[in-house]
mmCIF file of C-alpha atoms and ligand atoms in Angstrom:
data_model
loop_
_atom_site.group_PDB
_atom_site.id
_atom_site.type_symbol
_atom_site.label_atom_id
_atom_site.label_comp_id
_atom_site.label_asym_id
_atom_site.label_seq_id
_atom_site.Cartn_x
_atom_site.Cartn_y
_atom_site.Cartn_z
ATOM 1 C CA UNK A 1 -0.637 42.709 -9.410
ATOM 2 C CA UNK A 2 -1.095 40.374 -12.387
ATOM 3 C CA UNK A 3 -1.701 36.705 -11.512
ATOM 4 C CA UNK A 4 1.312 34.454 -11.926
ATOM 5 C CA UNK A 5 0.512 32.329 -14.999
ATOM 6 C CA UNK A 6 2.880 29.648 -13.746
ATOM 7 C CA UNK A 7 1.079 29.078 -10.445
ATOM 8 C CA UNK A 8 -0.366 25.602 -9.717
ATOM 9 C CA UNK A 9 -4.015 26.383 -9.119
ATOM 10 C CA UNK A 10 -6.568 23.862 -7.875
ATOM 11 C CA UNK A 11 -8.068 23.853 -11.371
ATOM 12 C CA UNK A 12 -4.722 23.119 -12.998
ATOM 13 C CA UNK A 13 -4.072 20.359 -10.456
ATOM 14 C CA UNK A 14 -7.453 18.745 -11.204
ATOM 15 C CA UNK A 15 -6.888 19.102 -14.963
ATOM 16 C CA UNK A 16 -3.450 17.424 -14.796
ATOM 17 C CA UNK A 17 -4.776 14.527 -12.698
ATOM 18 C CA UNK A 18 -7.778 14.048 -14.992
ATOM 19 C CA UNK A 19 -5.681 14.181 -18.175
ATOM 20 C CA UNK A 20 -3.118 11.731 -16.772
ATOM 21 C CA UNK A 21 -5.911 9.387 -15.652
ATOM 22 C CA UNK A 22 -7.342 9.562 -19.184
ATOM 23 C CA UNK A 23 -3.984 8.369 -20.532
ATOM 24 C CA UNK A 24 -2.618 11.644 -21.925
ATOM 25 C CA UNK A 25 1.170 11.532 -22.322
ATOM 26 C CA UNK A 26 3.116 13.975 -20.068
ATOM 27 C CA UNK A 27 4.650 15.658 -23.117
ATOM 28 C CA UNK A 28 1.165 16.527 -24.458
ATOM 29 C CA UNK A 29 0.266 18.100 -21.089
ATOM 30 C CA UNK A 30 3.480 20.121 -21.067
ATOM 31 C CA UNK A 31 2.741 21.361 -24.591
ATOM 32 C CA UNK A 32 -0.748 22.503 -23.542
ATOM 33 C CA UNK A 33 0.735 24.321 -20.533
ATOM 34 C CA UNK A 34 3.372 26.011 -22.726
ATOM 35 C CA UNK A 35 0.581 27.262 -25.007
ATOM 36 C CA UNK A 36 -1.102 28.903 -22.027
ATOM 37 C CA UNK A 37 2.052 30.772 -20.961
ATOM 38 C CA UNK A 38 4.217 28.324 -19.019
ATOM 39 C CA UNK A 39 7.939 27.917 -19.605
ATOM 40 C CA UNK A 40 8.572 24.318 -20.648
ATOM 41 C CA UNK A 41 10.959 23.451 -17.787
ATOM 42 C CA UNK A 42 8.701 24.978 -15.169
ATOM 43 C CA UNK A 43 5.695 23.167 -16.634
ATOM 44 C CA UNK A 44 7.542 19.844 -16.435
ATOM 45 C CA UNK A 45 8.477 20.420 -12.800
ATOM 46 C CA UNK A 46 4.885 21.423 -11.954
ATOM 47 C CA UNK A 47 3.586 18.302 -13.671
ATOM 48 C CA UNK A 48 5.977 16.070 -11.742
ATOM 49 C CA UNK A 49 5.034 17.741 -8.482
ATOM 50 C CA UNK A 50 1.270 17.425 -9.024
ATOM 51 C CA UNK A 51 1.442 13.800 -10.163
ATOM 52 C CA UNK A 52 3.818 12.626 -7.439
ATOM 53 C CA UNK A 53 1.711 14.288 -4.733
ATOM 54 C CA UNK A 54 -1.401 12.730 -6.229
ATOM 55 C CA UNK A 55 0.182 9.259 -6.276
ATOM 56 C CA UNK A 56 1.380 9.603 -2.679
ATOM 57 C CA UNK A 57 -2.121 10.619 -1.554
ATOM 58 C CA UNK A 58 -3.704 7.742 -3.435
ATOM 59 C CA UNK A 59 -1.222 5.256 -1.959
ATOM 60 C CA UNK A 60 -1.948 6.502 1.567
ATOM 61 C CA UNK A 61 -5.697 6.294 0.916
ATOM 62 C CA UNK A 62 -5.399 2.732 -0.420
ATOM 63 C CA UNK A 63 -3.354 1.663 2.588
ATOM 64 C CA UNK A 64 -5.876 3.221 4.977
ATOM 65 C CA UNK A 65 -8.769 1.630 3.144
ATOM 66 C CA UNK A 66 -7.239 -1.843 3.329
ATOM 67 C CA UNK A 67 -6.693 -1.648 7.100
ATOM 68 C CA UNK A 68 -9.380 -2.691 9.541
ATOM 69 C CA UNK A 69 -10.842 0.389 11.271
ATOM 70 C CA UNK A 70 -9.243 1.604 14.496
ATOM 71 C CA UNK A 71 -11.281 1.077 17.672
ATOM 72 C CA UNK A 72 -10.987 2.595 21.175
ATOM 73 C CA UNK A 73 -8.459 0.819 23.388
ATOM 74 C CA UNK A 74 -7.699 0.713 27.117
ATOM 75 C CA UNK A 75 -4.803 2.708 28.478
ATOM 76 C CA UNK A 76 -3.422 4.232 31.653
ATOM 77 C CA UNK A 77 -3.597 8.008 32.150
ATOM 78 C CA UNK A 78 -0.068 9.032 31.205
ATOM 79 C CA UNK A 79 -0.657 12.470 29.711
ATOM 80 C CA UNK A 80 1.077 14.251 32.610
ATOM 81 C CA UNK A 81 3.938 11.713 32.712
ATOM 82 C CA UNK A 82 3.195 10.455 36.245
ATOM 83 C CA UNK A 83 5.732 8.308 38.115
ATOM 84 C CA UNK A 84 2.937 6.511 39.957
ATOM 85 C CA UNK A 85 -0.686 5.651 39.216
ATOM 86 C CA UNK A 86 -3.480 5.096 41.682
ATOM 87 C CA UNK A 87 -4.953 1.676 40.916
ATOM 88 C CA UNK A 88 -7.451 1.849 43.774
ATOM 89 C CA UNK A 89 -5.931 -0.421 46.392
ATOM 90 C CA UNK A 90 -2.317 -0.010 45.200
ATOM 91 C CA UNK A 91 0.094 2.607 43.952
ATOM 92 C CA UNK A 92 1.510 1.241 40.716
ATOM 93 C CA UNK A 93 4.876 2.436 39.373
ATOM 94 C CA UNK A 94 5.236 3.665 35.797
ATOM 95 C CA UNK A 95 8.685 2.419 34.802
ATOM 96 C CA UNK A 96 8.728 2.985 31.056
ATOM 97 C CA UNK A 97 6.333 3.954 28.283
ATOM 98 C CA UNK A 98 6.370 4.087 24.510
ATOM 99 C CA UNK A 99 3.781 5.189 21.977
ATOM 100 C CA UNK A 100 4.336 3.072 18.876
ATOM 101 C CA UNK A 101 3.541 0.422 19.870
ATOM 102 C CA UNK A 102 1.541 1.771 22.824
ATOM 103 C CA UNK A 103 3.387 -0.076 25.566
ATOM 104 C CA UNK A 104 3.814 0.594 29.267
ATOM 105 C CA UNK A 105 5.978 -1.207 31.800
ATOM 106 C CA UNK A 106 4.509 -1.158 35.303
ATOM 107 C CA UNK A 107 6.222 -1.940 38.596
ATOM 108 C CA UNK A 108 4.600 -2.989 41.859
ATOM 109 C CA UNK A 109 1.384 -4.103 40.169
ATOM 110 C CA UNK A 110 1.268 -7.192 42.402
ATOM 111 C CA UNK A 111 2.885 -7.842 45.766
ATOM 112 C CA UNK A 112 5.104 -10.895 46.297
ATOM 113 C CA UNK A 113 2.353 -12.425 48.440
ATOM 114 C CA UNK A 114 -0.189 -12.015 45.633
ATOM 115 C CA UNK A 115 2.196 -13.563 43.069
ATOM 116 C CA UNK A 116 2.788 -16.545 45.327
ATOM 117 C CA UNK A 117 -0.905 -16.945 46.127
ATOM 118 C CA UNK A 118 -1.834 -16.951 42.417
ATOM 119 C CA UNK A 119 0.795 -19.605 41.683
ATOM 120 C CA UNK A 120 -0.404 -21.743 44.613
ATOM 121 C CA UNK A 121 -4.021 -21.564 43.401
ATOM 122 C CA UNK A 122 -3.063 -22.310 39.790
ATOM 123 C CA UNK A 123 -0.451 -25.057 40.325
ATOM 124 C CA UNK A 124 -2.828 -28.007 40.831
ATOM 125 C CA UNK A 125 -4.860 -26.945 37.767
ATOM 126 C CA UNK A 126 -2.036 -26.607 35.202
ATOM 127 C CA UNK A 127 -2.027 -28.501 31.906
ATOM 128 C CA UNK A 128 -0.194 -28.255 28.555
ATOM 129 C CA UNK A 129 -0.984 -24.857 27.034
ATOM 130 C CA UNK A 130 -3.692 -24.502 24.454
ATOM 131 C CA UNK A 131 -4.287 -21.543 22.225
ATOM 132 C CA UNK A 132 -7.608 -20.379 20.890
ATOM 133 C CA UNK A 133 -7.595 -22.096 17.498
ATOM 134 C CA UNK A 134 -9.043 -19.901 14.802
ATOM 135 C CA UNK A 135 -8.700 -22.389 11.973
ATOM 136 C CA UNK A 136 -10.930 -25.114 13.394
ATOM 137 C CA UNK A 137 -13.425 -25.508 16.203
ATOM 138 C CA UNK A 138 -12.173 -25.533 19.778
ATOM 139 C CA UNK A 139 -8.724 -25.224 21.274
ATOM 140 C CA UNK A 140 -5.614 -27.143 20.320
ATOM 141 C CA UNK A 141 -2.114 -27.709 21.754
ATOM 142 C CA UNK A 142 0.284 -25.383 20.002
ATOM 143 C CA UNK A 143 3.937 -26.164 19.315
ATOM 144 C CA UNK A 144 4.653 -22.441 19.292
ATOM 145 C CA UNK A 145 3.931 -22.423 23.005
ATOM 146 C CA UNK A 146 5.703 -24.993 25.144
ATOM 147 C CA UNK A 147 4.497 -23.769 28.513
ATOM 148 C CA UNK A 148 1.698 -25.169 30.678
ATOM 149 C CA UNK A 149 -1.237 -23.136 31.848
ATOM 150 C CA UNK A 150 -4.749 -22.654 33.201
ATOM 151 C CA UNK A 151 -7.499 -20.027 33.189
ATOM 152 C CA UNK A 152 -9.237 -18.586 36.220
ATOM 153 C CA UNK A 153 -12.868 -17.646 35.796
ATOM 154 C CA UNK A 154 -13.334 -13.907 35.980
ATOM 155 C CA UNK A 155 -13.901 -12.971 39.637
ATOM 156 C CA UNK A 156 -13.700 -16.600 40.737
ATOM 157 C CA UNK A 157 -12.157 -15.806 44.150
ATOM 158 C CA UNK A 158 -11.384 -12.728 46.222
ATOM 159 C CA UNK A 159 -7.741 -12.553 45.077
ATOM 160 C CA UNK A 160 -8.584 -12.801 41.372
ATOM 161 C CA UNK A 161 -11.418 -10.254 41.707
ATOM 162 C CA UNK A 162 -9.121 -7.848 43.554
ATOM 163 C CA UNK A 163 -6.433 -8.050 40.867
ATOM 164 C CA UNK A 164 -9.008 -7.658 38.091
ATOM 165 C CA UNK A 165 -10.478 -4.558 39.731
ATOM 166 C CA UNK A 166 -6.962 -3.105 40.072
ATOM 167 C CA UNK A 167 -6.204 -3.716 36.392
ATOM 168 C CA UNK A 168 -9.559 -2.223 35.314
ATOM 169 C CA UNK A 169 -8.849 0.943 37.266
ATOM 170 C CA UNK A 170 -5.255 1.145 36.053
ATOM 171 C CA UNK A 171 -6.062 0.950 32.333
ATOM 172 C CA UNK A 172 -9.558 2.452 32.413
ATOM 173 C CA UNK A 173 -11.374 -0.532 30.968
ATOM 174 C CA UNK A 174 -14.386 -2.371 32.403
ATOM 175 C CA UNK A 175 -13.698 -5.575 34.367
ATOM 176 C CA UNK A 176 -16.450 -7.188 32.245
ATOM 177 C CA UNK A 177 -14.400 -6.713 29.066
ATOM 178 C CA UNK A 178 -11.575 -8.878 30.408
ATOM 179 C CA UNK A 179 -11.036 -12.551 29.677
ATOM 180 C CA UNK A 180 -10.360 -14.716 32.711
ATOM 181 C CA UNK A 181 -6.818 -14.383 34.027
ATOM 182 C CA UNK A 182 -4.520 -16.929 32.387
ATOM 183 C CA UNK A 183 -1.584 -18.402 34.297
ATOM 184 C CA UNK A 184 1.398 -19.797 32.373
ATOM 185 C CA UNK A 185 4.416 -21.695 33.646
ATOM 186 C CA UNK A 186 7.592 -22.021 31.573
ATOM 187 C CA UNK A 187 10.064 -24.758 32.570
ATOM 188 C CA UNK A 188 13.650 -24.565 31.254
ATOM 189 C CA UNK A 189 13.569 -24.654 27.444
ATOM 190 C CA UNK A 190 9.934 -23.530 27.246
ATOM 191 C CA UNK A 191 9.083 -20.499 25.146
ATOM 192 C CA UNK A 192 6.274 -18.725 23.340
ATOM 193 C CA UNK A 193 7.206 -17.896 19.761
ATOM 194 C CA UNK A 194 6.432 -14.400 18.459
ATOM 195 C CA UNK A 195 2.755 -13.856 17.668
ATOM 196 C CA UNK A 196 -0.010 -11.276 17.821
ATOM 197 C CA UNK A 197 -2.627 -11.551 20.555
ATOM 198 C CA UNK A 198 -5.496 -10.269 18.393
ATOM 199 C CA UNK A 199 -7.476 -12.789 16.379
ATOM 200 C CA UNK A 200 -6.508 -12.930 12.729
ATOM 201 C CA UNK A 201 -9.432 -11.426 10.783
ATOM 202 C CA UNK A 202 -8.601 -13.694 7.829
ATOM 203 C CA UNK A 203 -8.950 -16.985 9.727
ATOM 204 C CA UNK A 204 -12.275 -18.769 9.273
ATOM 205 C CA UNK A 205 -12.824 -19.368 13.015
ATOM 206 C CA UNK A 206 -12.389 -15.742 14.024
ATOM 207 C CA UNK A 207 -16.001 -14.650 13.467
ATOM 208 C CA UNK A 208 -17.237 -17.124 16.098
ATOM 209 C CA UNK A 209 -14.583 -16.038 18.616
ATOM 210 C CA UNK A 210 -15.469 -12.374 18.159
ATOM 211 C CA UNK A 211 -19.089 -13.052 19.167
ATOM 212 C CA UNK A 212 -17.938 -13.378 22.789
ATOM 213 C CA UNK A 213 -16.878 -9.730 23.178
ATOM 214 C CA UNK A 214 -15.238 -8.567 19.981
ATOM 215 C CA UNK A 215 -11.521 -8.364 19.312
ATOM 216 C CA UNK A 216 -8.763 -8.366 21.875
ATOM 217 C CA UNK A 217 -7.558 -4.774 22.100
ATOM 218 C CA UNK A 218 -4.896 -4.983 24.814
ATOM 219 C CA UNK A 219 -2.712 -7.410 26.756
ATOM 220 C CA UNK A 220 -1.261 -7.209 30.245
ATOM 221 C CA UNK A 221 1.453 -9.740 31.058
ATOM 222 C CA UNK A 222 2.225 -9.889 34.791
ATOM 223 C CA UNK A 223 5.398 -11.590 35.992
ATOM 224 C CA UNK A 224 4.731 -13.834 38.985
ATOM 225 C CA UNK A 225 7.998 -15.754 39.336
ATOM 226 C CA UNK A 226 11.368 -14.785 37.908
ATOM 227 C CA UNK A 227 13.387 -17.421 36.053
ATOM 228 C CA UNK A 228 17.097 -17.566 36.896
ATOM 229 C CA UNK A 229 17.932 -16.796 33.264
ATOM 230 C CA UNK A 230 16.138 -16.055 29.989
ATOM 231 C CA UNK A 231 12.381 -15.732 29.589
ATOM 232 C CA UNK A 232 12.195 -12.076 28.515
ATOM 233 C CA UNK A 233 9.100 -10.877 26.697
ATOM 234 C CA UNK A 234 10.366 -9.701 23.331
ATOM 235 C CA UNK A 235 8.928 -7.204 20.822
ATOM 236 C CA UNK A 236 10.966 -7.962 17.677
ATOM 237 C CA UNK A 237 9.553 -5.088 15.590
ATOM 238 C CA UNK A 238 10.932 -2.521 18.004
ATOM 239 C CA UNK A 239 13.908 -4.514 19.329
ATOM 240 C CA UNK A 240 12.609 -4.426 22.882
ATOM 241 C CA UNK A 241 13.076 -7.006 25.632
ATOM 242 C CA UNK A 242 11.152 -6.840 28.884
ATOM 243 C CA UNK A 243 12.835 -8.546 31.823
ATOM 244 C CA UNK A 244 10.405 -10.820 33.675
ATOM 245 C CA UNK A 245 10.704 -9.213 37.106
ATOM 246 C CA UNK A 246 8.252 -10.383 39.755
ATOM 247 C CA UNK A 247 5.360 -7.982 40.397
ATOM 248 C CA UNK A 248 6.078 -6.006 37.197
ATOM 249 C CA UNK A 249 3.761 -6.098 34.195
ATOM 250 C CA UNK A 250 3.944 -5.082 30.569
ATOM 251 C CA UNK A 251 0.836 -3.575 29.006
ATOM 252 C CA UNK A 252 0.345 -3.047 25.280
ATOM 253 C CA UNK A 253 -2.696 -2.142 23.204
ATOM 254 C CA UNK A 254 -3.593 -2.580 19.541
ATOM 255 C CA UNK A 255 -6.324 -0.439 17.981
ATOM 256 C CA UNK A 256 -6.735 -2.701 14.967
ATOM 257 C CA UNK A 257 -5.917 -6.365 14.329
ATOM 258 C CA UNK A 258 -2.994 -5.570 12.096
ATOM 259 C CA UNK A 259 0.831 -5.886 12.134
ATOM 260 C CA UNK A 260 1.077 -2.096 11.705
ATOM 261 C CA UNK A 261 0.452 -1.973 15.485
ATOM 262 C CA UNK A 262 3.995 -3.370 15.968
ATOM 263 C CA UNK A 263 2.673 -5.631 18.726
ATOM 264 C CA UNK A 264 4.409 -8.799 17.556
ATOM 265 C CA UNK A 265 5.741 -10.289 20.797
ATOM 266 C CA UNK A 266 7.089 -13.544 22.169
ATOM 267 C CA UNK A 267 8.361 -15.226 25.295
ATOM 268 C CA UNK A 268 12.072 -16.005 24.884
ATOM 269 C CA UNK A 269 13.170 -19.474 26.050
ATOM 270 C CA UNK A 270 13.732 -19.848 29.754
ATOM 271 C CA UNK A 271 17.293 -21.102 30.100
ATOM 272 C CA UNK A 272 17.414 -21.676 33.866
ATOM 273 C CA UNK A 273 14.768 -21.794 36.573
ATOM 274 C CA UNK A 274 11.027 -21.353 36.068
ATOM 275 C CA UNK A 275 8.995 -18.427 34.795
ATOM 276 C CA UNK A 276 5.360 -17.907 35.808
ATOM 277 C CA UNK A 277 3.134 -15.205 34.376
ATOM 278 C CA UNK A 278 -0.480 -14.103 34.525
ATOM 279 C CA UNK A 279 -1.961 -12.702 31.310
ATOM 280 C CA UNK A 280 -5.050 -10.514 31.122
ATOM 281 C CA UNK A 281 -6.477 -10.009 27.647
ATOM 282 C CA UNK A 282 -8.936 -7.185 27.214
ATOM 283 C CA UNK A 283 -11.759 -7.273 24.651
ATOM 284 C CA UNK A 284 -13.666 -4.468 22.923
ATOM 285 C CA UNK A 285 -16.894 -5.311 24.742
ATOM 286 C CA UNK A 286 -18.173 -7.459 27.598
ATOM 287 C CA UNK A 287 -16.556 -10.897 27.391
ATOM 288 C CA UNK A 288 -19.172 -13.598 27.981
HETATM 289 O O1 LIG B 301 5.432 -15.058 28.706
HETATM 290 C C1 LIG B 301 5.565 -14.152 27.900
HETATM 291 O O2 LIG B 301 6.514 -13.385 27.970
HETATM 292 C C2 LIG B 301 4.563 -14.007 26.820
HETATM 293 C C3 LIG B 301 5.008 -13.685 25.560
HETATM 294 C C4 LIG B 301 4.069 -13.566 24.567
HETATM 295 C C5 LIG B 301 3.225 -14.165 27.059
HETATM 296 C C6 LIG B 301 2.338 -13.988 26.014
HETATM 297 N N1 LIG B 301 2.756 -13.689 24.789
HETATM 298 C C7 LIG B 301 0.868 -14.095 26.185
HETATM 299 O O3 LIG B 301 0.455 -14.547 27.266
HETATM 300 O O4 LIG B 301 0.136 -13.704 25.253
HETATM 301 ZN ZN1 LIG B 302 0.982 -13.040 23.547
#
């Protein structure tokens, strides 16, 4: 069988890309191809195909290159689509899961007694919420977050240590990589505007924050007290609202500090009653 002279070989592909990069006009390339046996129309189509595939590959490569590298993240074992997960001292319910963003809704993560006990321990220690400021030194009140809050030290009492061990087992991530549990209380009207939980790599203060254990790679928001109305956790990129049901928790991970993770999320305003949550942020390495 004679070789098809109008076949796009690897050599032809490389020649077209090189000639185009050198500034040769498409018509000149077509003329060269016609001289070597191509029909003009077929040559034009082949040229378009090679150049558009090349551009698409280059665009994908540029996008990849401009993204921070992906890192390993925590996550529950969901490969066999279990209804329940063994978190050591508790059987946690898997209520819903999605892959992009990686997000899992758990039920029965905490008992009512544990939710109430956490609130009772936190209540006398609450103050106006601060966020980790990455644009200056230290922490600052943030108008995007109108709740009040406090942090427990990691393992500071038996209850906190028990919950931390449960979370570590549930999402397969060392207890040591967790920040201290944060408690937040939202009164009516309070909200947390949409944000990312990872630290913005472009902010000047981020380098110092990352020295304590690297980036945040996952968040677990646990609902301790249900408001009477409002207060959902929202994921605007994927049009998802998580109802703040006591004992439930929403987990989401982000393998790079980038909006392409679709992990933009916020706390919608509480319109009646009070919402209390506990948040566990997980870092790449031991958080010190
Ligand atoms: O309370 C929430 O729903 C909420 C929303 C967004 C909590 C957090 N972020 C957080 O603690 O990071
Ligand atoms: Zn958040």
